[in-house]
PDB file of C-alpha atoms and ligand atoms in Angstrom:
ATOM      1  CA  MET A   1     120.645 163.067 289.761  1.00 85.00           C
ATOM      2  CA  ILE A   2     118.389 162.759 287.149  1.00 91.00           C
ATOM      3  CA  TRP A   3     118.586 165.043 284.202  1.00 95.00           C
ATOM      4  CA  SER A   4     115.997 166.321 282.244  1.00 95.00           C
ATOM      5  CA  PHE A   5     115.205 168.785 279.221  1.00 93.00           C
ATOM      6  CA  THR A   6     112.341 170.418 281.748  1.00 93.00           C
ATOM      7  CA  ASP A   7     114.861 170.435 284.787  1.00 94.00           C
ATOM      8  CA  SER A   8     117.604 172.046 282.662  1.00 95.00           C
ATOM      9  CA  ARG A   9     115.212 174.720 281.603  1.00 94.00           C
ATOM     10  CA  THR A  10     114.290 175.421 285.370  1.00 95.00           C
ATOM     11  CA  PHE A  11     118.196 175.240 286.268  1.00 96.00           C
ATOM     12  CA  ALA A  12     119.048 178.045 283.693  1.00 95.00           C
ATOM     13  CA  LYS A  13     116.046 180.110 284.890  1.00 95.00           C
ATOM     14  CA  CYS A  14     116.539 179.933 288.776  1.00 97.00           C
ATOM     15  CA  GLN A  15     118.495 177.543 290.274  1.00 97.00           C
ATOM     16  CA  ARG A  16     116.659 177.815 293.735  1.00 96.00           C
ATOM     17  CA  ARG A  17     113.245 176.968 291.883  1.00 96.00           C
ATOM     18  CA  TRP A  18     115.214 174.075 290.534  1.00 96.00           C
ATOM     19  CA  TYR A  19     116.425 172.932 293.961  1.00 94.00           C
ATOM     20  CA  TYR A  20     112.587 173.180 295.273  1.00 94.00           C
ATOM     21  CA  ASP A  21     111.377 171.085 292.228  1.00 94.00           C
ATOM     22  CA  ALA A  22     114.129 168.541 291.498  1.00 90.00           C
ATOM     23  CA  MET A  23     115.795 168.100 294.576  1.00 86.00           C
ATOM     24  CA  LEU A  24     113.229 168.735 297.265  1.00 85.00           C
ATOM     25  CA  GLY A  25     109.774 168.015 295.949  1.00 73.00           C
ATOM     26  CA  TYR A  26     109.729 164.391 296.039  1.00 76.00           C
ATOM     27  CA  TRP A  27     107.326 162.272 297.465  1.00 74.00           C
ATOM     28  CA  ASN A  28     108.013 161.862 301.071  1.00 77.00           C
ATOM     29  CA  GLN A  29     105.113 162.256 303.346  1.00 79.00           C
ATOM     30  CA  LYS A  30     107.048 161.833 306.604  1.00 84.00           C
ATOM     31  CA  ASP A  31     109.095 164.560 305.597  1.00 88.00           C
ATOM     32  CA  PRO A  32     106.959 167.881 306.051  1.00 89.00           C
ATOM     33  CA  CYS A  33     109.406 170.257 304.065  1.00 88.00           C
ATOM     34  CA  ARG A  34     109.929 167.922 301.397  1.00 90.00           C
ATOM     35  CA  TRP A  35     105.833 167.157 301.242  1.00 93.00           C
ATOM     36  CA  GLU A  36     105.548 170.863 301.093  1.00 93.00           C
ATOM     37  CA  ALA A  37     107.430 171.169 298.141  1.00 93.00           C
ATOM     38  CA  TYR A  38     105.903 168.114 296.442  1.00 94.00           C
ATOM     39  CA  LEU A  39     102.358 169.829 297.152  1.00 96.00           C
ATOM     40  CA  LEU A  40     103.541 173.343 295.588  1.00 96.00           C
ATOM     41  CA  SER A  41     105.293 171.481 292.728  1.00 96.00           C
ATOM     42  CA  LYS A  42     101.719 170.174 291.602  1.00 96.00           C
ATOM     43  CA  LEU A  43     100.455 174.025 291.061  1.00 98.00           C
ATOM     44  CA  GLN A  44      99.849 175.185 287.688  1.00 97.00           C
ATOM     45  CA  SER A  45      98.751 177.971 285.764  1.00 96.00           C
ATOM     46  CA  VAL A  46      95.289 177.899 284.011  1.00 97.00           C
ATOM     47  CA  SER A  47      97.299 178.118 280.685  1.00 95.00           C
ATOM     48  CA  ALA A  48      99.669 175.208 281.343  1.00 96.00           C
ATOM     49  CA  TRP A  49      96.618 173.275 282.808  1.00 98.00           C
ATOM     50  CA  ARG A  50      94.834 173.420 279.503  1.00 97.00           C
ATOM     51  CA  GLY A  51      97.768 171.774 277.797  1.00 97.00           C
ATOM     52  CA  GLN A  52      97.635 168.826 280.262  1.00 97.00           C
ATOM     53  CA  VAL A  53      93.870 168.501 279.545  1.00 98.00           C
ATOM     54  CA  VAL A  54      94.774 168.201 275.839  1.00 98.00           C
ATOM     55  CA  ASP A  55      97.569 165.730 276.628  1.00 97.00           C
ATOM     56  CA  LEU A  56      95.533 163.404 278.605  1.00 98.00           C
ATOM     57  CA  ALA A  57      92.583 163.477 276.278  1.00 98.00           C
ATOM     58  CA  ILE A  58      94.471 162.442 273.166  1.00 98.00           C
ATOM     59  CA  THR A  59      96.607 159.733 275.685  1.00 98.00           C
ATOM     60  CA  THR A  60      93.209 158.360 276.891  1.00 97.00           C
ATOM     61  CA  THR A  61      90.986 158.261 273.489  1.00 98.00           C
ATOM     62  CA  LEU A  62      93.153 158.766 270.313  1.00 98.00           C
ATOM     63  CA  VAL A  63      96.245 156.381 271.367  1.00 98.00           C
ATOM     64  CA  PRO A  64      93.989 153.472 272.197  1.00 98.00           C
ATOM     65  CA  THR A  65      91.739 153.972 269.231  1.00 98.00           C
ATOM     66  CA  LEU A  66      95.025 154.072 266.938  1.00 98.00           C
ATOM     67  CA  ASN A  67      96.287 150.955 268.682  1.00 97.00           C
ATOM     68  CA  ALA A  68      92.982 149.145 268.183  1.00 97.00           C
ATOM     69  CA  ARG A  69      93.082 150.075 264.213  1.00 96.00           C
ATOM     70  CA  GLN A  70      89.771 152.103 264.475  1.00 96.00           C
ATOM     71  CA  ALA A  71      88.868 155.248 262.924  1.00 95.00           C
ATOM     72  CA  PRO A  72      89.932 158.489 265.284  1.00 96.00           C
ATOM     73  CA  SER A  73      86.931 160.247 266.471  1.00 97.00           C
ATOM     74  CA  LEU A  74      86.849 163.942 267.076  1.00 98.00           C
ATOM     75  CA  ARG A  75      83.710 163.719 269.049  1.00 98.00           C
ATOM     76  CA  ARG A  76      84.924 161.024 271.203  1.00 98.00           C
ATOM     77  CA  CYS A  77      88.255 163.287 271.850  1.00 98.00           C
ATOM     78  CA  LEU A  78      86.166 166.189 272.656  1.00 98.00           C
ATOM     79  CA  ASP A  79      83.759 164.426 274.969  1.00 98.00           C
ATOM     80  CA  ARG A  80      86.534 163.098 276.814  1.00 98.00           C
ATOM     81  CA  ALA A  81      88.341 166.350 276.983  1.00 98.00           C
ATOM     82  CA  ARG A  82      85.328 168.121 278.160  1.00 98.00           C
ATOM     83  CA  GLN A  83      84.861 165.473 280.858  1.00 98.00           C
ATOM     84  CA  ILE A  84      88.574 166.069 282.207  1.00 98.00           C
ATOM     85  CA  PHE A  85      88.016 169.595 281.951  1.00 98.00           C
ATOM     86  CA  ASP A  86      84.883 169.619 284.146  1.00 98.00           C
ATOM     87  CA  THR A  87      86.286 167.285 286.808  1.00 98.00           C
ATOM     88  CA  GLN A  88      89.669 168.861 287.122  1.00 98.00           C
ATOM     89  CA  ARG A  89      88.328 172.417 287.200  1.00 98.00           C
ATOM     90  CA  THR A  90      86.009 171.786 289.824  1.00 98.00           C
ATOM     91  CA  PHE A  91      88.794 169.908 292.002  1.00 98.00           C
ATOM     92  CA  ALA A  92      91.025 172.953 291.442  1.00 98.00           C
ATOM     93  CA  MET A  93      88.487 175.654 291.954  1.00 98.00           C
ATOM     94  CA  ARG A  94      87.929 173.914 295.281  1.00 98.00           C
ATOM     95  CA  HIS A  95      91.592 174.224 296.147  1.00 98.00           C
ATOM     96  CA  ARG A  96      91.313 170.459 297.412  1.00 98.00           C
ATOM     97  CA  LEU A  97      95.252 170.479 297.022  1.00 97.00           C
ATOM     98  CA  ARG A  98      94.935 172.159 300.762  1.00 97.00           C
ATOM     99  CA  GLU A  99      92.474 169.382 301.737  1.00 97.00           C
ATOM    100  CA  ALA A 100      94.028 167.564 305.057  1.00 94.00           C
ATOM    101  CA  GLY A 101      95.521 164.546 304.095  1.00 93.00           C
ATOM    102  CA  MET A 102      95.509 165.131 300.590  1.00 95.00           C
ATOM    103  CA  VAL A 103      97.659 162.765 298.203  1.00 95.00           C
ATOM    104  CA  PRO A 104      97.734 163.777 294.688  1.00 95.00           C
ATOM    105  CA  SER A 105      98.445 160.494 293.220  1.00 93.00           C
ATOM    106  CA  GLN A 106      95.232 159.044 294.724  1.00 95.00           C
ATOM    107  CA  HIS A 107      92.998 161.481 292.369  1.00 96.00           C
ATOM    108  CA  LYS A 108      94.929 160.477 288.998  1.00 89.00           C
ATOM    109  CA  ASP A 109      93.033 162.191 286.251  1.00 94.00           C
ATOM    110  CA  SER A 110      90.687 164.230 288.485  1.00 97.00           C
ATOM    111  CA  PHE A 111      93.475 166.127 289.830  1.00 98.00           C
ATOM    112  CA  ALA A 112      94.324 169.709 289.293  1.00 98.00           C
ATOM    113  CA  ALA A 113      95.653 172.920 291.260  1.00 98.00           C
ATOM    114  CA  PHE A 114      95.645 176.394 290.074  1.00 98.00           C
ATOM    115  CA  LEU A 115      98.669 178.390 291.188  1.00 98.00           C
ATOM    116  CA  SER A 116      96.466 181.570 291.319  1.00 97.00           C
ATOM    117  CA  LEU A 117      94.394 180.137 293.990  1.00 98.00           C
ATOM    118  CA  GLU A 118      97.308 179.199 296.461  1.00 97.00           C
ATOM    119  CA  TYR A 119      98.599 182.772 296.117  1.00 95.00           C
ATOM    120  CA  GLN A 120      95.068 184.328 296.797  1.00 95.00           C
ATOM    121  CA  GLN A 121      94.406 185.480 293.328  1.00 96.00           C
ATOM    122  CA  PRO A 122      90.854 184.764 291.582  1.00 97.00           C
ATOM    123  CA  VAL A 123      90.406 182.444 288.557  1.00 98.00           C
ATOM    124  CA  GLU A 124      87.872 184.193 286.536  1.00 97.00           C
ATOM    125  CA  GLU A 125      85.288 182.578 284.798  1.00 97.00           C
ATOM    126  CA  THR A 126      86.371 184.063 281.528  1.00 98.00           C
ATOM    127  CA  GLU A 127      89.940 182.585 281.909  1.00 98.00           C
ATOM    128  CA  LEU A 128      88.093 179.301 282.079  1.00 98.00           C
ATOM    129  CA  ALA A 129      86.330 179.604 279.235  1.00 98.00           C
ATOM    130  CA  GLN A 130      89.074 180.785 277.319  1.00 97.00           C
ATOM    131  CA  ALA A 131      90.905 177.681 278.363  1.00 98.00           C
ATOM    132  CA  TRP A 132      88.377 175.616 277.175  1.00 98.00           C
ATOM    133  CA  SER A 133      88.075 177.151 273.756  1.00 98.00           C
ATOM    134  CA  GLU A 134      91.460 176.598 273.274  1.00 97.00           C
ATOM    135  CA  VAL A 135      91.306 173.081 274.221  1.00 98.00           C
ATOM    136  CA  GLU A 136      88.396 172.457 271.729  1.00 98.00           C
ATOM    137  CA  GLN A 137      90.424 174.480 269.124  1.00 98.00           C
ATOM    138  CA  ALA A 138      93.715 172.340 269.669  1.00 98.00           C
ATOM    139  CA  ILE A 139      91.920 169.131 269.391  1.00 98.00           C
ATOM    140  CA  THR A 140      89.861 170.384 266.401  1.00 98.00           C
ATOM    141  CA  ASN A 141      93.014 171.406 264.682  1.00 98.00           C
ATOM    142  CA  LEU A 142      94.767 168.242 265.670  1.00 98.00           C
ATOM    143  CA  PHE A 143      91.861 166.133 263.609  1.00 98.00           C
ATOM    144  CA  GLY A 144      92.462 168.212 260.538  1.00 98.00           C
ATOM    145  CA  MET A 145      95.996 167.193 260.367  1.00 98.00           C
ATOM    146  CA  ASP A 146      95.156 164.594 257.780  1.00 97.00           C
ATOM    147  CA  ALA A 147      98.963 163.815 256.894  1.00 97.00           C
ATOM    148  CA  LEU A 148      99.971 163.454 260.618  1.00 98.00           C
ATOM    149  CA  LEU A 149      96.874 161.369 261.284  1.00 98.00           C
ATOM    150  CA  GLY A 150      97.563 158.975 258.230  1.00 97.00           C
ATOM    151  CA  GLN A 151     101.425 158.707 259.682  1.00 97.00           C
ATOM    152  CA  LEU A 152      99.724 157.750 262.902  1.00 98.00           C
ATOM    153  CA  ARG A 153      97.400 155.269 261.593  1.00 97.00           C
ATOM    154  CA  ALA A 154     100.006 153.599 259.785  1.00 97.00           C
ATOM    155  CA  ALA A 155     102.081 152.965 262.773  1.00 97.00           C
ATOM    156  CA  ARG A 156     101.780 149.150 263.977  1.00 97.00           C
ATOM    157  CA  LEU A 157     101.937 150.629 267.627  1.00 97.00           C
ATOM    158  CA  CYS A 158     101.765 154.120 269.628  1.00 98.00           C
ATOM    159  CA  VAL A 159     103.167 154.256 272.947  1.00 97.00           C
ATOM    160  CA  ALA A 160     102.177 157.883 274.830  1.00 97.00           C
ATOM    161  CA  GLN A 161     103.591 159.437 277.681  1.00 96.00           C
ATOM    162  CA  ARG A 162     106.434 156.759 278.300  1.00 97.00           C
ATOM    163  CA  ALA A 163     109.379 157.684 280.453  1.00 97.00           C
ATOM    164  CA  LEU A 164     112.775 156.586 278.878  1.00 97.00           C
ATOM    165  CA  THR A 165     115.963 156.876 280.864  1.00 97.00           C
ATOM    166  CA  PHE A 166     119.753 156.472 279.792  1.00 96.00           C
ATOM    167  CA  LYS A 167     123.119 157.030 281.047  1.00 96.00           C
ATOM    168  CA  HIS A 168     125.211 160.091 279.668  1.00 95.00           C
ATOM    169  CA  GLU A 169     128.548 160.809 280.973  1.00 92.00           C
ATOM    170  CA  GLY A 170     127.546 159.081 284.571  1.00 91.00           C
ATOM    171  CA  VAL A 171     124.276 160.976 284.668  1.00 93.00           C
ATOM    172  CA  SER A 172     120.911 159.456 284.166  1.00 95.00           C
ATOM    173  CA  VAL A 173     118.986 161.204 281.528  1.00 96.00           C
ATOM    174  CA  LYS A 174     114.979 161.174 281.446  1.00 96.00           C
ATOM    175  CA  ALA A 175     112.779 161.969 278.674  1.00 97.00           C
ATOM    176  CA  VAL A 176     108.882 161.440 278.329  1.00 97.00           C
ATOM    177  CA  PRO A 177     107.805 161.868 274.735  1.00 97.00           C
ATOM    178  CA  ASP A 178     104.221 162.608 274.179  1.00 97.00           C
ATOM    179  CA  LEU A 179     103.813 159.952 271.721  1.00 98.00           C
ATOM    180  CA  ILE A 180     106.238 157.578 269.724  1.00 98.00           C
ATOM    181  CA  ALA A 181     104.730 155.843 266.420  1.00 98.00           C
ATOM    182  CA  PHE A 182     106.474 152.409 265.762  1.00 97.00           C
ATOM    183  CA  TYR A 183     106.485 150.823 262.182  1.00 97.00           C
ATOM    184  CA  ASP A 184     107.591 147.698 260.695  1.00 94.00           C
ATOM    185  CA  ASP A 185     109.085 149.136 257.777  1.00 93.00           C
ATOM    186  CA  ARG A 186     110.527 152.441 258.791  1.00 95.00           C
ATOM    187  CA  PRO A 187     112.160 154.138 261.818  1.00 96.00           C
ATOM    188  CA  PRO A 188     109.903 155.564 264.575  1.00 97.00           C
ATOM    189  CA  LEU A 189     108.378 158.834 264.459  1.00 98.00           C
ATOM    190  CA  ILE A 190     108.280 160.934 267.911  1.00 98.00           C
ATOM    191  CA  VAL A 191     105.933 163.242 268.460  1.00 98.00           C
ATOM    192  CA  ASP A 192     105.479 166.299 270.930  1.00 96.00           C
ATOM    193  CA  TRP A 193     102.115 168.283 271.203  1.00 96.00           C
ATOM    194  CA  LYS A 194     102.376 171.868 271.874  1.00 94.00           C
ATOM    195  CA  VAL A 195      99.624 173.974 273.112  1.00 92.00           C
ATOM    196  CA  HIS A 196     100.818 177.715 272.794  1.00 82.00           C
ATOM    197  CA  ALA A 197      99.116 180.838 271.317  1.00 70.00           C
ATOM    198  CA  PHE A 198     102.408 181.864 270.086  1.00 65.00           C
ATOM    199  CA  GLY A 199     104.196 178.926 268.593  1.00 56.00           C
ATOM    200  CA  THR A 200     107.288 180.631 268.357  1.00 56.00           C
ATOM    201  CA  LYS A 201     109.841 178.419 270.555  1.00 62.00           C
ATOM    202  CA  ASP A 202     112.008 175.918 268.971  1.00 69.00           C
ATOM    203  CA  TYR A 203     111.832 172.620 270.830  1.00 86.00           C
ATOM    204  CA  TRP A 204     114.623 170.963 268.573  1.00 90.00           C
ATOM    205  CA  LEU A 205     116.841 170.418 271.801  1.00 91.00           C
ATOM    206  CA  GLN A 206     113.862 168.701 273.450  1.00 92.00           C
ATOM    207  CA  LEU A 207     112.967 166.493 270.823  1.00 95.00           C
ATOM    208  CA  VAL A 208     116.520 165.298 269.863  1.00 94.00           C
ATOM    209  CA  THR A 209     116.900 164.678 273.508  1.00 95.00           C
ATOM    210  CA  TYR A 210     113.740 161.937 273.055  1.00 96.00           C
ATOM    211  CA  ALA A 211     115.513 160.532 269.635  1.00 97.00           C
ATOM    212  CA  LEU A 212     118.890 159.865 272.057  1.00 96.00           C
ATOM    213  CA  ALA A 213     116.652 158.307 274.820  1.00 97.00           C
ATOM    214  CA  LEU A 214     114.594 156.134 272.543  1.00 97.00           C
ATOM    215  CA  THR A 215     117.774 154.953 270.953  1.00 96.00           C
ATOM    216  CA  ARG A 216     119.594 154.348 274.157  1.00 96.00           C
ATOM    217  CA  CYS A 217     117.124 153.331 276.765  1.00 95.00           C
ATOM    218  CA  THR A 218     116.648 149.660 277.469  1.00 93.00           C
ATOM    219  CA  VAL A 219     113.763 148.857 275.143  1.00 91.00           C
ATOM    220  CA  HIS A 220     110.670 148.339 276.775  1.00 94.00           C
ATOM    221  CA  LYS A 221     108.568 144.772 277.217  1.00 93.00           C
ATOM    222  CA  ASP A 222     105.725 146.408 274.938  1.00 93.00           C
ATOM    223  CA  PHE A 223     107.601 147.967 272.119  1.00 94.00           C
ATOM    224  CA  ALA A 224     110.358 145.062 271.935  1.00 93.00           C
ATOM    225  CA  ARG A 225     108.307 143.213 269.374  1.00 91.00           C
ATOM    226  CA  VAL A 226     108.464 146.276 267.147  1.00 93.00           C
ATOM    227  CA  PHE A 227     111.754 147.857 267.984  1.00 94.00           C
ATOM    228  CA  GLN A 228     115.195 146.709 268.321  1.00 92.00           C
ATOM    229  CA  GLY A 229     116.957 150.141 268.039  1.00 90.00           C
ATOM    230  CA  CYS A 230     117.957 152.365 265.572  1.00 94.00           C
ATOM    231  CA  ASP A 231     120.425 155.175 264.538  1.00 96.00           C
ATOM    232  CA  PRO A 232     119.033 158.390 266.254  1.00 96.00           C
ATOM    233  CA  THR A 233     119.775 160.064 262.894  1.00 96.00           C
ATOM    234  CA  THR A 234     116.951 158.172 261.198  1.00 97.00           C
ATOM    235  CA  ILE A 235     114.136 159.145 263.633  1.00 97.00           C
ATOM    236  CA  ARG A 236     111.690 161.292 262.414  1.00 96.00           C
ATOM    237  CA  LEU A 237     110.755 164.258 264.994  1.00 97.00           C
ATOM    238  CA  ALA A 238     107.570 166.475 264.812  1.00 97.00           C
ATOM    239  CA  GLU A 239     106.759 169.288 267.045  1.00 95.00           C
ATOM    240  CA  VAL A 240     102.919 169.763 266.468  1.00 96.00           C
ATOM    241  CA  GLN A 241     101.655 173.253 267.422  1.00 95.00           C
ATOM    242  CA  LEU A 242      98.271 172.480 268.073  1.00 97.00           C
ATOM    243  CA  LEU A 243      97.080 176.400 268.611  1.00 95.00           C
ATOM    244  CA  THR A 244      98.830 177.645 265.662  1.00 94.00           C
ATOM    245  CA  ASN A 245      97.854 174.657 263.722  1.00 95.00           C
ATOM    246  CA  ARG A 246     101.560 174.040 262.479  1.00 94.00           C
ATOM    247  CA  ILE A 247     104.091 171.144 262.453  1.00 95.00           C
ATOM    248  CA  ARG A 248     107.538 171.494 262.604  1.00 94.00           C
ATOM    249  CA  GLU A 249     109.554 168.555 261.352  1.00 94.00           C
ATOM    250  CA  HIS A 250     113.170 168.163 262.918  1.00 93.00           C
ATOM    251  CA  THR A 251     115.761 166.473 261.592  1.00 88.00           C
ATOM    252  CA  LEU A 252     119.391 165.572 263.229  1.00 91.00           C
ATOM    253  CA  ASP A 253     122.828 164.280 262.127  1.00 93.00           C
ATOM    254  CA  GLU A 254     125.895 163.165 263.616  1.00 95.00           C
ATOM    255  CA  ASP A 255     126.897 166.678 264.487  1.00 95.00           C
ATOM    256  CA  ASP A 256     123.509 167.558 266.036  1.00 93.00           C
ATOM    257  CA  VAL A 257     123.966 164.364 268.235  1.00 94.00           C
ATOM    258  CA  GLY A 258     127.402 165.340 269.254  1.00 95.00           C
ATOM    259  CA  GLU A 259     126.056 168.949 269.995  1.00 94.00           C
ATOM    260  CA  VAL A 260     123.110 167.858 272.075  1.00 94.00           C
ATOM    261  CA  GLU A 261     125.419 165.212 274.006  1.00 95.00           C
ATOM    262  CA  ASP A 262     127.388 168.149 274.793  1.00 96.00           C
ATOM    263  CA  MET A 263     124.790 170.281 276.110  1.00 95.00           C
ATOM    264  CA  ILE A 264     123.352 167.588 278.308  1.00 96.00           C
ATOM    265  CA  ALA A 265     126.791 166.889 279.723  1.00 96.00           C
ATOM    266  CA  ASP A 266     127.573 170.493 280.306  1.00 96.00           C
ATOM    267  CA  SER A 267     124.042 171.106 281.775  1.00 96.00           C
ATOM    268  CA  ALA A 268     124.296 168.283 284.239  1.00 96.00           C
ATOM    269  CA  SER A 269     127.713 169.386 285.280  1.00 96.00           C
ATOM    270  CA  ARG A 270     126.587 172.848 286.087  1.00 96.00           C
ATOM    271  CA  MET A 271     124.078 171.173 288.510  1.00 96.00           C
ATOM    272  CA  SER A 272     126.305 168.595 289.979  1.00 94.00           C
ATOM    273  CA  LEU A 273     128.503 171.689 290.706  1.00 95.00           C
ATOM    274  CA  ALA A 274     125.715 173.496 292.364  1.00 95.00           C
ATOM    275  CA  LEU A 275     125.109 170.253 294.329  1.00 94.00           C
ATOM    276  CA  ASP A 276     128.651 169.933 295.165  1.00 92.00           C
ATOM    277  CA  GLY A 277     128.089 166.177 296.436  1.00 91.00           C
ATOM    278  CA  ARG A 278     125.531 166.852 299.080  1.00 90.00           C
ATOM    279  CA  LYS A 279     122.018 165.258 299.355  1.00 84.00           C
ATOM    280  CA  HIS A 280     118.760 166.368 301.171  1.00 81.00           C
ATOM    281  CA  PRO A 281     119.025 166.833 304.150  1.00 83.00           C
ATOM    282  CA  GLU A 282     122.458 168.812 303.880  1.00 89.00           C
ATOM    283  CA  LEU A 283     121.048 171.399 300.920  1.00 90.00           C
ATOM    284  CA  ARG A 284     119.664 174.721 302.100  1.00 89.00           C
ATOM    285  CA  GLN A 285     117.607 176.993 299.838  1.00 90.00           C
ATOM    286  CA  ALA A 286     120.445 179.524 300.398  1.00 91.00           C
ATOM    287  CA  ASP A 287     123.044 177.608 298.539  1.00 92.00           C
ATOM    288  CA  PHE A 288     120.857 177.930 295.254  1.00 95.00           C
ATOM    289  CA  PRO A 289     120.881 181.461 293.589  1.00 95.00           C
ATOM    290  CA  ALA A 290     117.615 183.048 293.333  1.00 96.00           C
ATOM    291  CA  THR A 291     117.117 184.659 289.687  1.00 96.00           C
ATOM    292  CA  SER A 292     117.688 188.091 289.107  1.00 94.00           C
ATOM    293  CA  ARG A 293     115.000 188.347 286.896  1.00 94.00           C
ATOM    294  CA  LEU A 294     111.787 188.910 288.651  1.00 91.00           C
ATOM    295  CA  GLU A 295     109.635 187.872 285.832  1.00 93.00           C
ATOM    296  CA  ASN A 296     110.690 184.529 286.490  1.00 92.00           C
ATOM    297  CA  CYS A 297     108.943 184.495 289.476  1.00 95.00           C
ATOM    298  CA  SER A 298     105.477 185.247 288.572  1.00 92.00           C
ATOM    299  CA  ASP A 299     104.633 181.596 287.428  1.00 93.00           C
ATOM    300  CA  CYS A 300     106.804 180.070 290.107  1.00 96.00           C
ATOM    301  CA  PRO A 301     105.011 177.579 292.563  1.00 96.00           C
ATOM    302  CA  PHE A 302     107.535 177.804 295.202  1.00 96.00           C
ATOM    303  CA  ARG A 303     107.413 181.749 295.978  1.00 95.00           C
ATOM    304  CA  LYS A 304     106.013 180.988 299.678  1.00 93.00           C
ATOM    305  CA  PRO A 305     109.148 179.206 300.770  1.00 92.00           C
ATOM    306  CA  CYS A 306     111.323 181.170 298.918  1.00 93.00           C
ATOM    307  CA  TRP A 307     110.503 184.619 299.737  1.00 89.00           C
ATOM    308  CA  GLU A 308     109.549 183.410 303.723  1.00 84.00           C
ATOM    309  CA  GLY A 309     113.021 181.641 303.600  1.00 74.00           C
ATOM    310  CA  ASP A 310     111.269 178.979 304.974  1.00 50.00           C
ATOM    311  CA  GLU A 311     113.192 175.519 305.037  1.00 50.00           C
TER     312      GLU A 311
HETATM  313  S1  SF4 B   1     110.205 182.786 293.373  1.00 91.22           S
HETATM  314 FE1  SF4 B   1     111.554 183.365 292.144  1.00 91.22          FE
HETATM  315  S2  SF4 B   1     113.538 183.410 292.994  1.00 91.22           S
HETATM  316 FE2  SF4 B   1     112.043 182.196 294.190  1.00 91.22          FE
HETATM  317  S3  SF4 B   1     112.498 180.023 293.263  1.00 91.22           S
HETATM  318 FE3  SF4 B   1     110.940 180.901 292.377  1.00 91.22          FE
HETATM  319  S4  SF4 B   1     111.554 181.833 290.372  1.00 91.22           S
HETATM  320 FE4  SF4 B   1     113.411 181.482 292.161  1.00 91.22          FE
END
């Protein structure tokens, strides 16, 4: 079993959704049940999708520019975001997810699938227009964050969307920070982009998990020349709320590290108990309780199999 911050949140909200998403929804075209769960796991709300567009535009324009030691260009980043937005919107609005033989990974940057369309709800033009306006606002706000951009421009190397894994109490922990900036003369800076209209949630736990992952994973080849490990408490953590134009800097001390380790171990042990030593195909959806809070179901891509009892 692999533990991640996202999986732990899904498990806490609904164990059955976690089963579909983390246990069943793996790439396996030969098993129709797993393949269907995999396809469903690709569905997103329009608001989640706009965050993905922002992430991808930053990863494919700003990050290479920083590494090439060139001046970041707001225009280039916005143009790239618009291109991603238009391509993915066309793909999603045709609901190509359900095309015969669709393999999402073959479409890479052009793939998107809207939850509403799968569940016969329309996606209104006004919703898409609002999504674009928020993408534009988020990127424009980022380019106005002079202090943050200054820190990123001073980095020796920036690495985006890198999967980091380490073992904790026998469980594999996986973390994928949005951006890690490495320096010659100071500890790394980990940045997480958030694109929420109400930036009220505190993502301290997620960012501390990233710091633990960076200091405990096997150092990757590309960043080995600038990073050989450090104490997690020295890593700087920035939660960047792009829509509300706010940066929350998180710090951690030894007690925090212990607290987060305990939280990971506790959450992973609940997941292991739910599995009770079984693996697919011994698992059944009925083994995993459905949430008692119906509002948790509104954005769930697995409503069909869950409500139809389809195994
Ligand atoms: S539809 Fe509701 S109960 Fe079923 S898996 Fe999704 S969140 Fe859980």
